[in-house]
Amino acid sequence: MHILIIGAAGMVGRKLTDRLTADGRLGDREIERLTLVDVVAPQAPAGFAGAVETLTVDLSVPEAAPALVARRPDVIFHLAAIVSGEAEADFDKGYRINLDGTRYLFEAIRQEGLKGPYKPRVVFTSSIAVFGAPFPEKIGDEFFTTPLTSYGTQKAIGELLLADYSRRGFFDGIGIRLPTICIRPGKPNKAASGFFSNILREPLAGQEAVLPVSTDVRHWFASPRAAVGFLVHAGTLDLSRMGWRRNISLPGLSATVGEEIEALRRVAGEAAVKRIRHEPDETIIKIVDGWARDFDASRAESLGFVAETSFDDIIRAHVEDELGGTIG
């Protein structure tokens, strides 16, 4: 099996690569070849017996996708995107990367199939940002998509394209709406949702963090560990079980910022909580105010997708995976 990961240098891409190379297989098929692609050079995994190719590629360049698809990967994980805050700040860049790059990829697959039978599995990472207020108490898969950000709009268009290209038989696609991934390791990025991780990650490492919203803000979360599990499952799931409803909201945990902080207090103590400084940011507050807060993920759960059920577990997963089990 040949697997292509686009966005392989990002946090989730790196963790997915590590998981796949550790397993050595996806489902019941051995992984013989990995192609890792990003706008910065991805790292080749250590200890993988198969062939690995790392490429520095900008998917928003029209010629890029056909060259990647010409290698005829069996499974394509499309993770590449710029984050919400950056897409909102730079309209042109957001549409060029998040929409044009996706369309170029899907069309390259269709064109490759015209040369001879080719129908790969495509896993597209969408977002709960495709939904916009006003919200029901819990958002189900039948709730209409009316995004209130450019990022959410770009992802919603990608979902429609994926469903149509799958319906027409050009590839076998699934779009997975990821919850906000928390706790993200590394340094803060430009995502408007970044503070959800920052107020846990930095205090756990003995550093100060800034909270730009009130503690009663509620949101939908899953850990990086869960995100990788979602991707692996999406890569092996019998998609005939989904019919033509190929985009799905995944399981997660609905919690307030205050509940995040209380979990931090239980796991790491009062000293960690005191490292959080409240500095309201009206731009972030406005963006977050239009985000979904809770979901009915029963459809995804019936298809075998699984996430954490407590913020204590999310924090402990970060401590185990990123801090060697030790809190700073």
Tab-separated table of C-alpha atoms in Angstrom:
chain	number	residue	atom	x	y	z
A	1	MET	CA	0.000	0.000	0.000
A	2	HIS	CA	1.142	3.515	-0.853
A	3	ILE	CA	-0.021	6.345	1.440
A	4	LEU	CA	0.249	10.055	0.645
A	5	ILE	CA	0.031	12.538	3.542
A	6	ILE	CA	-0.398	16.165	2.469
A	7	GLY	CA	0.358	18.455	5.405
A	8	ALA	CA	2.785	15.913	6.853
A	9	ALA	CA	4.966	18.501	8.621
A	10	GLY	CA	2.106	19.776	10.761
A	11	MET	CA	1.403	18.507	14.260
A	12	VAL	CA	-1.346	16.061	13.294
A	13	GLY	CA	0.547	15.027	10.152
A	14	ARG	CA	3.650	14.166	12.168
A	15	LYS	CA	1.660	12.184	14.701
A	16	LEU	CA	-0.224	10.346	11.948
A	17	THR	CA	3.087	9.462	10.282
A	18	ASP	CA	4.442	8.144	13.576
A	19	ARG	CA	1.331	6.029	14.136
A	20	LEU	CA	1.337	4.553	10.623
A	21	THR	CA	5.040	3.737	10.671
A	22	ALA	CA	4.760	2.179	14.127
A	23	ASP	CA	1.823	0.022	13.009
A	24	GLY	CA	3.399	-0.784	9.644
A	25	ARG	CA	-0.055	-1.235	8.147
A	26	LEU	CA	-3.378	0.465	7.614
A	27	GLY	CA	-6.208	-1.914	8.339
A	28	ASP	CA	-5.250	-5.294	6.936
A	29	ARG	CA	-2.797	-3.946	4.343
A	30	GLU	CA	0.934	-3.512	4.833
A	31	ILE	CA	2.301	-0.031	4.148
A	32	GLU	CA	5.052	-0.378	1.568
A	33	ARG	CA	5.499	3.277	0.623
A	34	LEU	CA	4.941	6.666	2.247
A	35	THR	CA	4.979	10.015	0.472
A	36	LEU	CA	5.132	12.928	2.936
A	37	VAL	CA	4.360	16.396	1.568
A	38	ASP	CA	4.207	19.923	2.993
A	39	VAL	CA	5.268	23.490	2.231
A	40	VAL	CA	8.218	22.868	4.557
A	41	ALA	CA	10.236	19.679	4.393
A	42	PRO	CA	8.610	16.877	6.445
A	43	GLN	CA	10.885	14.655	8.513
A	44	ALA	CA	11.376	11.104	7.326
A	45	PRO	CA	10.294	8.643	10.035
A	46	ALA	CA	12.971	6.542	11.685
A	47	GLY	CA	12.788	2.781	11.666
A	48	PHE	CA	10.287	2.376	8.842
A	49	ALA	CA	11.066	-0.593	6.609
A	50	GLY	CA	9.209	0.689	3.563
A	51	ALA	CA	10.113	3.362	1.029
A	52	VAL	CA	9.738	6.991	2.167
A	53	GLU	CA	9.731	10.103	0.006
A	54	THR	CA	9.606	13.599	1.550
A	55	LEU	CA	8.676	16.506	-0.704
A	56	THR	CA	8.437	20.263	-0.264
A	57	VAL	CA	5.325	21.168	-2.235
A	58	ASP	CA	2.783	24.002	-2.263
A	59	LEU	CA	-0.565	22.409	-3.151
A	60	SER	CA	-1.968	25.798	-4.201
A	61	VAL	CA	0.354	25.748	-7.228
A	62	PRO	CA	-1.715	24.178	-10.042
A	63	GLU	CA	1.059	21.860	-11.221
A	64	ALA	CA	1.696	20.362	-7.772
A	65	ALA	CA	-1.272	18.030	-7.337
A	66	PRO	CA	-0.978	16.203	-10.703
A	67	ALA	CA	2.653	15.337	-9.950
A	68	LEU	CA	1.691	13.887	-6.556
A	69	VAL	CA	-1.304	11.955	-7.859
A	70	ALA	CA	0.718	10.529	-10.769
A	71	ARG	CA	2.360	8.289	-8.140
A	72	ARG	CA	-1.102	6.717	-7.657
A	73	PRO	CA	-1.242	6.486	-3.863
A	74	ASP	CA	-3.903	4.129	-2.518
A	75	VAL	CA	-4.860	6.406	0.388
A	76	ILE	CA	-4.527	10.197	0.490
A	77	PHE	CA	-4.739	12.068	3.788
A	78	HIS	CA	-5.390	15.722	2.940
A	79	LEU	CA	-4.499	17.672	6.091
A	80	ALA	CA	-2.987	20.785	4.506
A	81	ALA	CA	-4.590	24.128	5.385
A	82	ILE	CA	-3.848	27.475	6.935
A	83	VAL	CA	-5.539	27.942	10.301
A	84	SER	CA	-8.678	29.921	11.108
A	85	GLY	CA	-7.124	33.162	12.338
A	86	GLU	CA	-4.735	33.374	9.399
A	87	ALA	CA	-7.479	32.573	6.872
A	88	GLU	CA	-9.606	35.360	8.339
A	89	ALA	CA	-6.723	37.859	8.331
A	90	ASP	CA	-5.544	37.065	4.783
A	91	PHE	CA	-8.566	36.453	2.538
A	92	ASP	CA	-6.579	35.707	-0.619
A	93	LYS	CA	-4.186	33.281	1.056
A	94	GLY	CA	-7.018	31.429	2.778
A	95	TYR	CA	-8.894	30.771	-0.446
A	96	ARG	CA	-5.725	29.979	-2.388
A	97	ILE	CA	-4.554	27.310	0.047
A	98	ASN	CA	-7.705	25.999	1.724
A	99	LEU	CA	-9.955	25.987	-1.339
A	100	ASP	CA	-7.872	26.137	-4.521
A	101	GLY	CA	-5.373	23.561	-3.252
A	102	THR	CA	-8.198	21.174	-2.367
A	103	ARG	CA	-9.890	21.606	-5.736
A	104	TYR	CA	-6.587	21.069	-7.577
A	105	LEU	CA	-6.063	17.818	-5.644
A	106	PHE	CA	-9.541	16.467	-6.307
A	107	GLU	CA	-9.374	17.376	-9.992
A	108	ALA	CA	-5.909	15.815	-10.354
A	109	ILE	CA	-7.326	12.535	-9.034
A	110	ARG	CA	-10.180	12.703	-11.560
A	111	GLN	CA	-7.802	13.389	-14.421
A	112	GLU	CA	-5.493	10.545	-13.368
A	113	GLY	CA	-8.476	8.187	-13.399
A	114	LEU	CA	-9.182	9.103	-17.020
A	115	LYS	CA	-5.810	7.545	-17.935
A	116	GLY	CA	-6.793	4.171	-16.466
A	117	PRO	CA	-8.679	2.764	-13.467
A	118	TYR	CA	-7.758	4.688	-10.324
A	119	LYS	CA	-9.996	5.300	-7.310
A	120	PRO	CA	-8.075	6.100	-4.106
A	121	ARG	CA	-9.436	6.635	-0.614
A	122	VAL	CA	-9.335	10.355	0.231
A	123	VAL	CA	-9.563	11.508	3.859
A	124	PHE	CA	-10.194	15.255	4.054
A	125	THR	CA	-9.861	17.080	7.360
A	126	SER	CA	-12.737	19.509	7.632
A	127	SER	CA	-13.768	21.495	10.694
A	128	ILE	CA	-16.676	22.289	12.975
A	129	ALA	CA	-16.186	25.848	11.690
A	130	VAL	CA	-18.508	24.878	8.793
A	131	PHE	CA	-21.385	25.546	11.216
A	132	GLY	CA	-22.567	28.996	12.213
A	133	ALA	CA	-24.873	30.480	14.827
A	134	PRO	CA	-27.662	30.356	15.831
A	135	PHE	CA	-27.095	26.825	17.110
A	136	PRO	CA	-29.383	24.178	18.553
A	137	GLU	CA	-28.428	22.797	21.968
A	138	LYS	CA	-26.547	19.982	20.222
A	139	ILE	CA	-25.554	20.082	16.557
A	140	GLY	CA	-26.324	16.924	14.598
A	141	ASP	CA	-25.075	15.941	11.144
A	142	GLU	CA	-28.349	17.231	9.641
A	143	PHE	CA	-27.783	20.807	10.839
A	144	PHE	CA	-27.203	23.188	7.925
A	145	THR	CA	-23.739	24.637	7.279
A	146	THR	CA	-23.745	28.443	7.470
A	147	PRO	CA	-20.146	29.309	8.385
A	148	LEU	CA	-19.384	32.729	9.824
A	149	THR	CA	-15.686	32.797	8.901
A	150	SER	CA	-13.747	32.548	5.652
A	151	TYR	CA	-11.997	29.440	7.009
A	152	GLY	CA	-15.329	27.742	7.708
A	153	THR	CA	-16.580	28.696	4.244
A	154	GLN	CA	-13.480	27.229	2.603
A	155	LYS	CA	-13.917	23.974	4.501
A	156	ALA	CA	-17.645	23.816	3.708
A	157	ILE	CA	-16.934	24.179	-0.030
A	158	GLY	CA	-14.309	21.435	0.277
A	159	GLU	CA	-16.938	19.172	1.848
A	160	LEU	CA	-19.329	19.758	-1.066
A	161	LEU	CA	-16.600	19.025	-3.596
A	162	LEU	CA	-15.598	15.844	-1.767
A	163	ALA	CA	-19.195	14.590	-1.696
A	164	ASP	CA	-19.731	15.307	-5.396
A	165	TYR	CA	-16.434	13.807	-6.578
A	166	SER	CA	-17.189	10.717	-4.463
A	167	ARG	CA	-20.744	10.484	-5.822
A	168	ARG	CA	-19.376	10.609	-9.361
A	169	GLY	CA	-16.955	7.780	-8.555
A	170	PHE	CA	-13.719	9.721	-9.034
A	171	PHE	CA	-12.483	8.708	-5.577
A	172	ASP	CA	-13.803	7.194	-2.351
A	173	GLY	CA	-13.860	10.197	-0.014
A	174	ILE	CA	-14.688	10.998	3.588
A	175	GLY	CA	-14.612	14.431	5.188
A	176	ILE	CA	-14.078	14.412	8.938
A	177	ARG	CA	-15.018	17.506	10.920
A	178	LEU	CA	-12.398	17.615	13.613
A	179	PRO	CA	-13.182	19.132	16.998
A	180	THR	CA	-10.700	21.742	18.186
A	181	ILE	CA	-7.567	19.728	18.905
A	182	CYS	CA	-6.333	20.265	22.439
A	183	ILE	CA	-3.708	20.194	23.838
A	184	ARG	CA	-1.623	21.041	20.773
A	185	PRO	CA	2.098	20.568	21.476
A	186	GLY	CA	4.738	23.063	20.433
A	187	LYS	CA	4.498	26.822	20.207
A	188	PRO	CA	1.317	28.917	19.778
A	189	ASN	CA	0.112	29.274	16.171
A	190	LYS	CA	-2.209	31.775	14.454
A	191	ALA	CA	-5.377	29.766	15.028
A	192	ALA	CA	-8.074	31.769	16.788
A	193	SER	CA	-8.663	28.645	18.887
A	194	GLY	CA	-5.033	28.454	19.980
A	195	PHE	CA	-5.693	29.791	23.466
A	196	PHE	CA	-7.673	26.653	24.366
A	197	SER	CA	-4.353	24.775	24.243
A	198	ASN	CA	-2.160	27.632	25.433
A	199	ILE	CA	-3.894	27.952	28.823
A	200	LEU	CA	-3.066	24.310	29.542
A	201	ARG	CA	0.201	23.676	27.686
A	202	GLU	CA	2.179	26.615	29.018
A	203	PRO	CA	1.146	26.213	32.696
A	204	LEU	CA	1.943	22.481	32.498
A	205	ALA	CA	5.437	23.470	31.333
A	206	GLY	CA	5.837	26.047	34.112
A	207	GLN	CA	5.154	29.065	31.885
A	208	GLU	CA	2.585	31.870	31.876
A	209	ALA	CA	-0.407	31.822	29.488
A	210	VAL	CA	-2.906	34.462	28.371
A	211	LEU	CA	-6.662	33.809	28.337
A	212	PRO	CA	-8.417	36.174	25.864
A	213	VAL	CA	-12.054	35.129	26.540
A	214	SER	CA	-14.272	34.586	29.562
A	215	THR	CA	-14.293	31.303	31.465
A	216	ASP	CA	-17.906	30.564	30.483
A	217	VAL	CA	-17.010	30.112	26.782
A	218	ARG	CA	-17.993	26.569	25.779
A	219	HIS	CA	-16.415	24.611	22.937
A	220	TRP	CA	-15.929	21.123	21.418
A	221	PHE	CA	-12.584	19.321	21.945
A	222	ALA	CA	-10.559	16.189	21.258
A	223	SER	CA	-6.896	15.364	21.852
A	224	PRO	CA	-4.176	14.931	19.213
A	225	ARG	CA	-4.178	11.256	20.165
A	226	ALA	CA	-7.891	11.046	19.309
A	227	ALA	CA	-7.357	12.986	16.054
A	228	VAL	CA	-4.850	10.406	14.820
A	229	GLY	CA	-7.287	7.647	15.746
A	230	PHE	CA	-9.992	9.419	13.723
A	231	LEU	CA	-7.747	9.569	10.655
A	232	VAL	CA	-6.667	5.940	10.846
A	233	HIS	CA	-10.279	4.821	11.258
A	234	ALA	CA	-11.399	7.022	8.347
A	235	GLY	CA	-8.700	5.431	6.218
A	236	THR	CA	-10.086	1.933	6.779
A	237	LEU	CA	-13.842	2.457	7.291
A	238	ASP	CA	-16.281	0.809	4.881
A	239	LEU	CA	-17.651	4.029	3.385
A	240	SER	CA	-20.690	2.298	1.900
A	241	ARG	CA	-22.077	2.551	5.445
A	242	MET	CA	-22.188	6.346	5.010
A	243	GLY	CA	-24.166	6.398	1.774
A	244	TRP	CA	-23.587	9.740	0.035
A	245	ARG	CA	-23.450	11.707	3.278
A	246	ARG	CA	-19.671	11.641	3.167
A	247	ASN	CA	-18.943	14.435	5.679
A	248	ILE	CA	-19.296	13.738	9.370
A	249	SER	CA	-18.921	15.510	12.705
A	250	LEU	CA	-16.661	13.502	14.967
A	251	PRO	CA	-16.980	12.726	18.682
A	252	GLY	CA	-15.492	15.076	21.224
A	253	LEU	CA	-15.951	16.665	24.596
A	254	SER	CA	-18.059	19.780	25.215
A	255	ALA	CA	-16.487	21.888	27.971
A	256	THR	CA	-16.167	25.479	29.115
A	257	VAL	CA	-12.885	27.282	29.588
A	258	GLY	CA	-13.650	27.193	33.300
A	259	GLU	CA	-13.985	23.393	33.156
A	260	GLU	CA	-10.652	23.226	31.329
A	261	ILE	CA	-9.057	25.215	34.138
A	262	GLU	CA	-10.653	23.045	36.841
A	263	ALA	CA	-9.264	19.926	35.127
A	264	LEU	CA	-5.841	21.605	35.075
A	265	ARG	CA	-6.210	22.267	38.810
A	266	ARG	CA	-7.054	18.594	39.487
A	267	VAL	CA	-4.188	17.237	37.382
A	268	ALA	CA	-1.431	19.824	38.004
A	269	GLY	CA	-2.469	21.796	41.085
A	270	GLU	CA	-3.150	25.410	41.986
A	271	ALA	CA	0.321	26.628	41.002
A	272	ALA	CA	-0.365	25.750	37.366
A	273	VAL	CA	-3.721	27.564	37.377
A	274	LYS	CA	-2.101	30.738	38.761
A	275	ARG	CA	0.050	30.934	35.610
A	276	ILE	CA	-3.051	31.893	33.543
A	277	ARG	CA	-3.506	35.652	33.034
A	278	HIS	CA	-6.841	37.009	31.759
A	279	GLU	CA	-6.467	39.636	29.002
A	280	PRO	CA	-9.669	40.037	26.918
A	281	ASP	CA	-9.157	40.277	23.148
A	282	GLU	CA	-12.220	41.622	21.312
A	283	THR	CA	-11.175	40.123	17.961
A	284	ILE	CA	-10.849	36.624	19.425
A	285	ILE	CA	-14.042	37.055	21.454
A	286	LYS	CA	-15.994	37.956	18.295
A	287	ILE	CA	-14.650	34.966	16.332
A	288	VAL	CA	-15.219	32.467	19.147
A	289	ASP	CA	-18.733	33.767	19.740
A	290	GLY	CA	-19.751	32.336	16.358
A	291	TRP	CA	-18.403	28.836	17.023
A	292	ALA	CA	-20.309	25.671	17.822
A	293	ARG	CA	-20.395	24.512	21.441
A	294	ASP	CA	-21.781	20.966	21.525
A	295	PHE	CA	-22.534	18.139	19.128
A	296	ASP	CA	-24.609	15.023	18.776
A	297	ALA	CA	-21.944	12.704	17.357
A	298	SER	CA	-24.048	9.542	17.525
A	299	ARG	CA	-23.659	8.870	13.805
A	300	ALA	CA	-19.864	8.978	14.030
A	301	GLU	CA	-19.910	6.866	17.189
A	302	SER	CA	-22.067	4.253	15.443
A	303	LEU	CA	-19.382	4.088	12.748
A	304	GLY	CA	-16.662	3.407	15.318
A	305	PHE	CA	-15.073	6.841	15.907
A	306	VAL	CA	-13.956	7.356	19.537
A	307	ALA	CA	-12.716	10.354	21.581
A	308	GLU	CA	-12.051	11.274	25.213
A	309	THR	CA	-14.926	11.844	27.641
A	310	SER	CA	-13.167	14.062	30.232
A	311	PHE	CA	-10.715	16.972	30.136
A	312	ASP	CA	-8.639	15.226	32.791
A	313	ASP	CA	-7.983	12.490	30.192
A	314	ILE	CA	-7.056	15.070	27.541
A	315	ILE	CA	-4.538	16.683	29.898
A	316	ARG	CA	-3.089	13.347	30.978
A	317	ALA	CA	-2.661	12.317	27.326
A	318	HIS	CA	-0.601	15.476	26.750
A	319	VAL	CA	1.521	14.851	29.852
A	320	GLU	CA	2.181	11.257	28.710
A	321	ASP	CA	2.789	11.985	25.021
A	322	GLU	CA	4.636	15.310	25.198
A	323	LEU	CA	6.093	15.772	28.714
A	324	GLY	CA	7.353	12.294	29.449
A	325	GLY	CA	4.784	11.924	32.211
A	326	THR	CA	6.222	14.865	34.182
A	327	ILE	CA	4.551	18.228	34.885
A	328	GLY	CA	6.841	21.286	34.988
